[in-house]
Short mmCIF file of C-alpha atoms and ligand atoms in Angstrom, two decimals:
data_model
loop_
_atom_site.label_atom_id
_atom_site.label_comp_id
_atom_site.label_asym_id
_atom_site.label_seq_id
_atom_site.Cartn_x
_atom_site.Cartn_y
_atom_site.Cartn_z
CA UNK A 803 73.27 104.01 188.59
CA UNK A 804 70.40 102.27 189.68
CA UNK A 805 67.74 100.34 187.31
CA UNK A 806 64.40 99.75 188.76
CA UNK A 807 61.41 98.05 186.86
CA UNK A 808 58.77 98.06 189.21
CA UNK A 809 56.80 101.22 191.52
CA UNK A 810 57.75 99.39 194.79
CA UNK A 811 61.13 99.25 194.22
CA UNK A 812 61.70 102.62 193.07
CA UNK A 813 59.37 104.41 195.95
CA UNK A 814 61.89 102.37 198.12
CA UNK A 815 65.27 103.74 196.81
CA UNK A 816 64.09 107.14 196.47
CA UNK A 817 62.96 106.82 199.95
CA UNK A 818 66.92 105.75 200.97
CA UNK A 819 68.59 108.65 198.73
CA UNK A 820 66.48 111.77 199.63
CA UNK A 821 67.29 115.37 198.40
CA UNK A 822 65.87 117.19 196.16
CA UNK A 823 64.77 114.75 192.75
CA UNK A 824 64.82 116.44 189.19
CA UNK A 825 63.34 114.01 187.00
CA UNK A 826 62.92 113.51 183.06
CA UNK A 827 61.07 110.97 181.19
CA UNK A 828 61.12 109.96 178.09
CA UNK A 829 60.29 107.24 175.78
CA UNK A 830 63.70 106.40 175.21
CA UNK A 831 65.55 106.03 172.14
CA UNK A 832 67.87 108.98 173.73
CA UNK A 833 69.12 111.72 171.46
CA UNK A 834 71.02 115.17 172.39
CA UNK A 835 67.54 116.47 173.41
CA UNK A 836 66.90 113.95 176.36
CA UNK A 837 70.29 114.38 177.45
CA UNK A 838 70.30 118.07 177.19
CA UNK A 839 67.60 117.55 179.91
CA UNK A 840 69.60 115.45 182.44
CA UNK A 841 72.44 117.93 182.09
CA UNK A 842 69.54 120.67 182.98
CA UNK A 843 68.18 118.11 186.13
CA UNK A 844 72.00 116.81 186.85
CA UNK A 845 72.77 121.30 187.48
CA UNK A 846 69.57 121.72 189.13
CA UNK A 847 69.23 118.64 191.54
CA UNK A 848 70.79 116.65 193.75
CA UNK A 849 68.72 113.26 192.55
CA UNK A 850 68.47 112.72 188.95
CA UNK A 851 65.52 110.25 188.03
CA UNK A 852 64.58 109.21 184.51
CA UNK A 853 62.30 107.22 183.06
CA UNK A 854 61.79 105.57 180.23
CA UNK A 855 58.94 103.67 179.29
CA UNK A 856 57.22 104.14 175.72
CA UNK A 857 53.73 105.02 176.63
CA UNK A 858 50.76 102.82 174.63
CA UNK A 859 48.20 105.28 175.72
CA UNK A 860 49.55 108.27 173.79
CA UNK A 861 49.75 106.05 170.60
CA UNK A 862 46.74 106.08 168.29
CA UNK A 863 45.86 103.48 166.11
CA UNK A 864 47.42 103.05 163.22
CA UNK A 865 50.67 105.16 164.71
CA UNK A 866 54.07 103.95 165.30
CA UNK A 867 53.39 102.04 168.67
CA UNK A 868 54.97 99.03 167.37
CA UNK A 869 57.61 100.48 165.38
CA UNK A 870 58.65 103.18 167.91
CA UNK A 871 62.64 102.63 168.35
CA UNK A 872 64.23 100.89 171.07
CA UNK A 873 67.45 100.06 172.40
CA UNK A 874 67.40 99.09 176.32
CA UNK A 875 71.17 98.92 176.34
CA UNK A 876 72.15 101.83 174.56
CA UNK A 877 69.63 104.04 176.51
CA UNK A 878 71.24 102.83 179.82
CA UNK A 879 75.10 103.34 178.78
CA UNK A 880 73.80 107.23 178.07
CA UNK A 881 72.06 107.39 180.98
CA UNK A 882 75.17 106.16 182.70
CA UNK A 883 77.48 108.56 181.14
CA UNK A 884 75.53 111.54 181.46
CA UNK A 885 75.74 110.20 185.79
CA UNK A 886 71.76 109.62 186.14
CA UNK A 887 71.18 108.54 189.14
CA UNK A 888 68.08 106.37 188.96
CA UNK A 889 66.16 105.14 185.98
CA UNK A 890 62.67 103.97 186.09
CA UNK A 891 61.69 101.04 183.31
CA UNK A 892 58.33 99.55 183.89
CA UNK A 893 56.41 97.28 181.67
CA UNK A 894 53.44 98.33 180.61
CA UNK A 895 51.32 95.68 183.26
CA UNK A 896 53.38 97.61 186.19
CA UNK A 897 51.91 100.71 184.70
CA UNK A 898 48.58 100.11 183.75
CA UNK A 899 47.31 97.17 185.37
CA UNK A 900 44.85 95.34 183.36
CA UNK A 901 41.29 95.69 184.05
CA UNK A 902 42.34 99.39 185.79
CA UNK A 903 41.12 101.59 183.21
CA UNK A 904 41.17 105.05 185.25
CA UNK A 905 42.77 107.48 183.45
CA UNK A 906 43.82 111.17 183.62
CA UNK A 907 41.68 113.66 180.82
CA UNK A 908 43.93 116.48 179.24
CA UNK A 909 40.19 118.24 178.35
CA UNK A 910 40.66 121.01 175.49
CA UNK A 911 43.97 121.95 175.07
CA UNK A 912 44.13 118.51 174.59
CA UNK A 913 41.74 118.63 171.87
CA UNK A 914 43.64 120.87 169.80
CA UNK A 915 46.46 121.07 167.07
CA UNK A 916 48.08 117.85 168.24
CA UNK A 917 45.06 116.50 169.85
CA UNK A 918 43.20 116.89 166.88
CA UNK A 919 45.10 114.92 164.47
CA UNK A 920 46.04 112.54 167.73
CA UNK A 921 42.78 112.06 169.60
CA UNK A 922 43.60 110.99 172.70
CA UNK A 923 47.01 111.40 172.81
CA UNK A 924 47.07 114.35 175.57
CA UNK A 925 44.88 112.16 177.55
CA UNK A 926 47.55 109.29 177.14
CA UNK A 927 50.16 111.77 178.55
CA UNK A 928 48.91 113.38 181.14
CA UNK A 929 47.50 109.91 182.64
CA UNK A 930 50.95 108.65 182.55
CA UNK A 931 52.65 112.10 183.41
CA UNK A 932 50.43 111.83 186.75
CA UNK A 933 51.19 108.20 187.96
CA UNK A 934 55.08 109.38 187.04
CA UNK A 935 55.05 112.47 189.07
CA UNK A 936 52.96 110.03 191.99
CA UNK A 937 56.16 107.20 191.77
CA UNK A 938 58.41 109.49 191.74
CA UNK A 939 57.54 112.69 193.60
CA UNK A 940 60.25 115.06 191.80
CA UNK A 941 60.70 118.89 192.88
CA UNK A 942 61.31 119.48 189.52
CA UNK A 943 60.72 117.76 186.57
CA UNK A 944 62.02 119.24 183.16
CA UNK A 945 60.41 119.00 179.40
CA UNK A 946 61.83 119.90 176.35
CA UNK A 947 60.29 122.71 174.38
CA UNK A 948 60.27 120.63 171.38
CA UNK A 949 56.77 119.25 172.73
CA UNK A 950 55.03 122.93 173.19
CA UNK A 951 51.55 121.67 173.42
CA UNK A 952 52.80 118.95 175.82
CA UNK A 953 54.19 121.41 178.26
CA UNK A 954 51.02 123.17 178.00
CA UNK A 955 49.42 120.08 178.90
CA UNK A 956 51.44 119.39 181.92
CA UNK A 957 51.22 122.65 183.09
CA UNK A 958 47.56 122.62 183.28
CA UNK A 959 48.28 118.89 185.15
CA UNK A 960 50.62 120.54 187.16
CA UNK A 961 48.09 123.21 188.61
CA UNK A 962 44.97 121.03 187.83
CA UNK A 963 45.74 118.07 190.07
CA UNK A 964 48.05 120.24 192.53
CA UNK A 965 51.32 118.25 192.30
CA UNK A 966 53.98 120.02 193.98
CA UNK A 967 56.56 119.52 191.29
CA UNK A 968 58.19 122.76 189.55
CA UNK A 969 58.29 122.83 185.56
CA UNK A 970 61.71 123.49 183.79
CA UNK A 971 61.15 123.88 179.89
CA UNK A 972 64.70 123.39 177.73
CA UNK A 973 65.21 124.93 174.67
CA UNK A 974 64.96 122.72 171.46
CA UNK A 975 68.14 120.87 170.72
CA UNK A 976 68.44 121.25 166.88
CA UNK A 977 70.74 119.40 164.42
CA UNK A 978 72.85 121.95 162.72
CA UNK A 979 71.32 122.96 159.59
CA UNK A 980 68.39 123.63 161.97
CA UNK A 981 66.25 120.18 162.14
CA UNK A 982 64.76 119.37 165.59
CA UNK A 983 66.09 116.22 167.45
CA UNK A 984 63.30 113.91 167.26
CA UNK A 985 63.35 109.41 167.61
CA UNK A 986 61.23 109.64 165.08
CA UNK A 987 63.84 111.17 163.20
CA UNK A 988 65.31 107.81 162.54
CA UNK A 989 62.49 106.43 160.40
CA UNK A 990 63.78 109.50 157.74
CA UNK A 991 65.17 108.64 154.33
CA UNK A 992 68.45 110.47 153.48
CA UNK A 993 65.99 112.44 151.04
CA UNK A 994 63.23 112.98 153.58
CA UNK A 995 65.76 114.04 155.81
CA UNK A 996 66.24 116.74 153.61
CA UNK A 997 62.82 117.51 153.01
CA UNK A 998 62.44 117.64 156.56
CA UNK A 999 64.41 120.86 157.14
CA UNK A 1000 61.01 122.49 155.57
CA UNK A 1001 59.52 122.67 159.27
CA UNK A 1002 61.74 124.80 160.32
CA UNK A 1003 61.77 127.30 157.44
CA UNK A 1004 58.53 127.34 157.13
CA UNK A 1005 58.91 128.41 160.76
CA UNK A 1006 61.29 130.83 159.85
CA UNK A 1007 59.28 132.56 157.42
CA UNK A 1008 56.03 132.71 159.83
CA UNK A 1009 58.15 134.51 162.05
CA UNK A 1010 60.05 136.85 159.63
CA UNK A 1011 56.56 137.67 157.92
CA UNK A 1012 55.87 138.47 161.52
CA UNK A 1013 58.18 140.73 162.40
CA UNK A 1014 58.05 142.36 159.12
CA UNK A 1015 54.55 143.55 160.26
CA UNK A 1016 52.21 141.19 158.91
CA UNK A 1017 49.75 139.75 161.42
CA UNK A 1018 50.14 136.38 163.31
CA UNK A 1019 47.37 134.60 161.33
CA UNK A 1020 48.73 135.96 157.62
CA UNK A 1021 52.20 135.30 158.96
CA UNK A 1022 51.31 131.57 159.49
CA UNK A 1023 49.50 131.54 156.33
CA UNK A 1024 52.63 132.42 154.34
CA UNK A 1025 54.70 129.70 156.27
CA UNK A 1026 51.57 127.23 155.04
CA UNK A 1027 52.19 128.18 152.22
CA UNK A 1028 56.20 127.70 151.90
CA UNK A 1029 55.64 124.00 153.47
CA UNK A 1030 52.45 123.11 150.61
CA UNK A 1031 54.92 124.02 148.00
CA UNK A 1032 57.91 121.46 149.10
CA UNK A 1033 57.63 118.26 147.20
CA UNK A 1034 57.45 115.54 149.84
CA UNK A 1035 55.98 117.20 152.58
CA UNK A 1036 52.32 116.86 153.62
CA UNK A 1037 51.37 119.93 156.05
CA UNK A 1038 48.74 119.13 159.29
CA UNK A 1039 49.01 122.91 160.67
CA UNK A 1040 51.39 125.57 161.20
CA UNK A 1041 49.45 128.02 163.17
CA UNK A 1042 49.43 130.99 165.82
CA UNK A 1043 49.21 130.35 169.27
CA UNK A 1044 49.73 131.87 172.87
CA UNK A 1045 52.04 129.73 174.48
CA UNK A 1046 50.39 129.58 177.42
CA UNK A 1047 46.67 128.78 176.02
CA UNK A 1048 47.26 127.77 172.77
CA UNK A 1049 44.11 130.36 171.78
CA UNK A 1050 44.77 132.74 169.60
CA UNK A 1051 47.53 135.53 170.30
CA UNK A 1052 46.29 139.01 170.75
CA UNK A 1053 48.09 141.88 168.85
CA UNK A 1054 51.20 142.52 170.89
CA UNK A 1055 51.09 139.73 173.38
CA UNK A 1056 54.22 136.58 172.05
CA UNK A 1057 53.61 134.53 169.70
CA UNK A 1058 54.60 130.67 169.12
CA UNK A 1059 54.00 129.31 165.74
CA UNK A 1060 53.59 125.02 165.95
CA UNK A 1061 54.09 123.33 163.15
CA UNK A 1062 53.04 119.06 161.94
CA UNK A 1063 53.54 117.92 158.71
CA UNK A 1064 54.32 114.25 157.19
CA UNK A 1065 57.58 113.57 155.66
CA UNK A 1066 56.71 110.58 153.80
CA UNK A 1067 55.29 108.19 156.56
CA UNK A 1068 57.01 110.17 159.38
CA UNK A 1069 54.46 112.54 161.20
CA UNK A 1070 57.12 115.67 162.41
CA UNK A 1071 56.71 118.26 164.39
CA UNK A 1072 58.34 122.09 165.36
CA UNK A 1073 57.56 125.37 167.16
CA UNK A 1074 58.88 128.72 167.16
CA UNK A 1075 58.40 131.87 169.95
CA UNK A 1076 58.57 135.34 168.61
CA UNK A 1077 59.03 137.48 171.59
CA UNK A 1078 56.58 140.76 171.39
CA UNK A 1079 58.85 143.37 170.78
CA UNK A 1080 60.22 145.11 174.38
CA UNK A 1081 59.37 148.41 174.91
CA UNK A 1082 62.49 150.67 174.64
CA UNK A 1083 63.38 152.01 178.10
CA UNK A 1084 62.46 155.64 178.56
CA UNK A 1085 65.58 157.95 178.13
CA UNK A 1086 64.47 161.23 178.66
CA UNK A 1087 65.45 163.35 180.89
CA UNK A 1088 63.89 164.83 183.40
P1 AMP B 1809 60.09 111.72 174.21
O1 AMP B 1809 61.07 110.62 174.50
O2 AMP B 1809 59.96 112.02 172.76
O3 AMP B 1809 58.76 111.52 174.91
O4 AMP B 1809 60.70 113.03 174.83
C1 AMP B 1809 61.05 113.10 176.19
C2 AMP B 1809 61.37 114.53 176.55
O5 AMP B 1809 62.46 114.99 175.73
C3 AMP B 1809 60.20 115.48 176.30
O6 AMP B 1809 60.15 116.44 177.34
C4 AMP B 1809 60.58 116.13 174.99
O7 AMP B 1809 60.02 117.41 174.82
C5 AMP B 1809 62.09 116.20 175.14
N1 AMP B 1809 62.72 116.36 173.82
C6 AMP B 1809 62.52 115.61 172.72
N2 AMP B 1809 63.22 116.10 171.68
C7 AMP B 1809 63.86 117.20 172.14
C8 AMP B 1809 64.74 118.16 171.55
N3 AMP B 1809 65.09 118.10 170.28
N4 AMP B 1809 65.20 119.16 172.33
C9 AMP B 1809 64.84 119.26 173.64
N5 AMP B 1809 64.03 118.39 174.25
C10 AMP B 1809 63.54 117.37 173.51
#
């Protein structure tokens, strides 16, 4: 495996290995959901590029820049087992050179939901998303679902600023009572780790209330209201959305429910799809 901290470097190697590049970045502080990812790039591709670099411009102030776990070595023993080929760990003066302030805007889905309550964040990601896909020049890159609004976002970067690079979303890697993998999930208290599971039932319960008839906006409501009631745990939204637009769903079109809420300091968040139901093939005879 080969460790390469600056653009010039990297652009070099990649130009020696060639074949087709999957790539996945990350912030590091690995978990079963990054690596779930390589194993998805590591089937798909020949070249298997990560990087990991945590990103200052999708930080707010007053969030966890500082804080945000990391562990250099550890990160790069997974990334060796799991047979990466290439990992890509700037600094953040190799990625944003000082006094270069151009940046990437994620416009309104950006805005939204997660943009809302992070202002700026979406334009954070897709500015670093875009020099990332520029280094590295992947055929496909792959994001976990975990992040819905984020693949939204990267779609619309995808087809926005015509990068040639195909987007694999992976399913959620969930803990086994049901919890999400997140790093943040390290800042938990064994209680709030507890308390935590309420994202994902609250989840639950949109999407039974859902498929029990109700419609996508009462459905959320009643997983709002689930979440309020849990001692702990400070709701932002759990709310409809297409997954595409993240407007409103129509009646009959899918529905993903996205969920934030604070855990004691920790700001976590979830999703769920409900599939429309499929039509029932036709079986009568003719
Ligand atoms: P991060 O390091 O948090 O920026 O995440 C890097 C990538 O891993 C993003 O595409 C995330 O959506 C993905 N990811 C994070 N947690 C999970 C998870 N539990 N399951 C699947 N993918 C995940």
């Amino acid at each position: 495996m080969k460790v390469c901290r600056s653009e010039v470097e990297l652009r070099q190697v990649l130009r020696d290995a060639g074949g087709p590049v999957g790539f996945v970045p990350t912030m590091g502080a690995l978990h079963e959901g990054h690596l779930s990812l390589v194993r998805r790039a590591r089937e798909e591709a020949d070249l298997v590029v990560m990087s990991i670099f945590v990103n200052p411009l999708q930080f707010g102030v007053g969030e966890d820049l500082a804080a945000y776990p990391r562990d250099e070595r550890r990160d790069l023993d997974l990334a060796e087992t799991e047979k990466v080929d290439i990992v890509f760990m700037p600094s953040v003066e190799e990625m944003y050179p000082p006094g270069n302030e151009m940046r990437v805007r994620a416009g309104a889905l950006g805005d939204i939901l997660e943009g809302a309550s992070r202002p700026g964040h979406f334009d954070g990601v897709a500015t670093v998303v875009a020099k990332l896909f520029n280094v590295v020049d992947p055929d496909l890159a792959f994001f976990g679902q975990k992040d819905a609004q984020q693949v939204a976002v990267i779609r619309r970067l995808i087809e926005g600023l015509s990068f040639r690079t195909r987007l694999i979303v992976c399913p959620t890697v969930r803990e086994p009572d049901g919890l999400a993998l997140s790093s943040r999930n390290v800042y938990l208290s064994p209680e709030e780790r507890t308390r935590a599971l309420a994202l994902w039932t609250s989840l639950q319960a949109a999407a039974e209330a859902l498929r029990s008839g109700d419609d996508p906006t009462a459905a959320a409501a009643k997983g709002l209201d689930f979440l309020a009631a849990q001692e702990g745990v400070l709701p932002d939204y759990l709310e409809p959305v297409n997954p595409a637009t993240f407007e409103r769903p129509q009646a009959g079109e899918d529905t993903l429910f996205v969920v934030a809420a604070k855990v004691g300091t920790t700001r976590l968040i979830d999703n769920l799809l409900v599939q429309r139901p499929q039509q029932p093939e036709s079986t009568e005879e003719i």
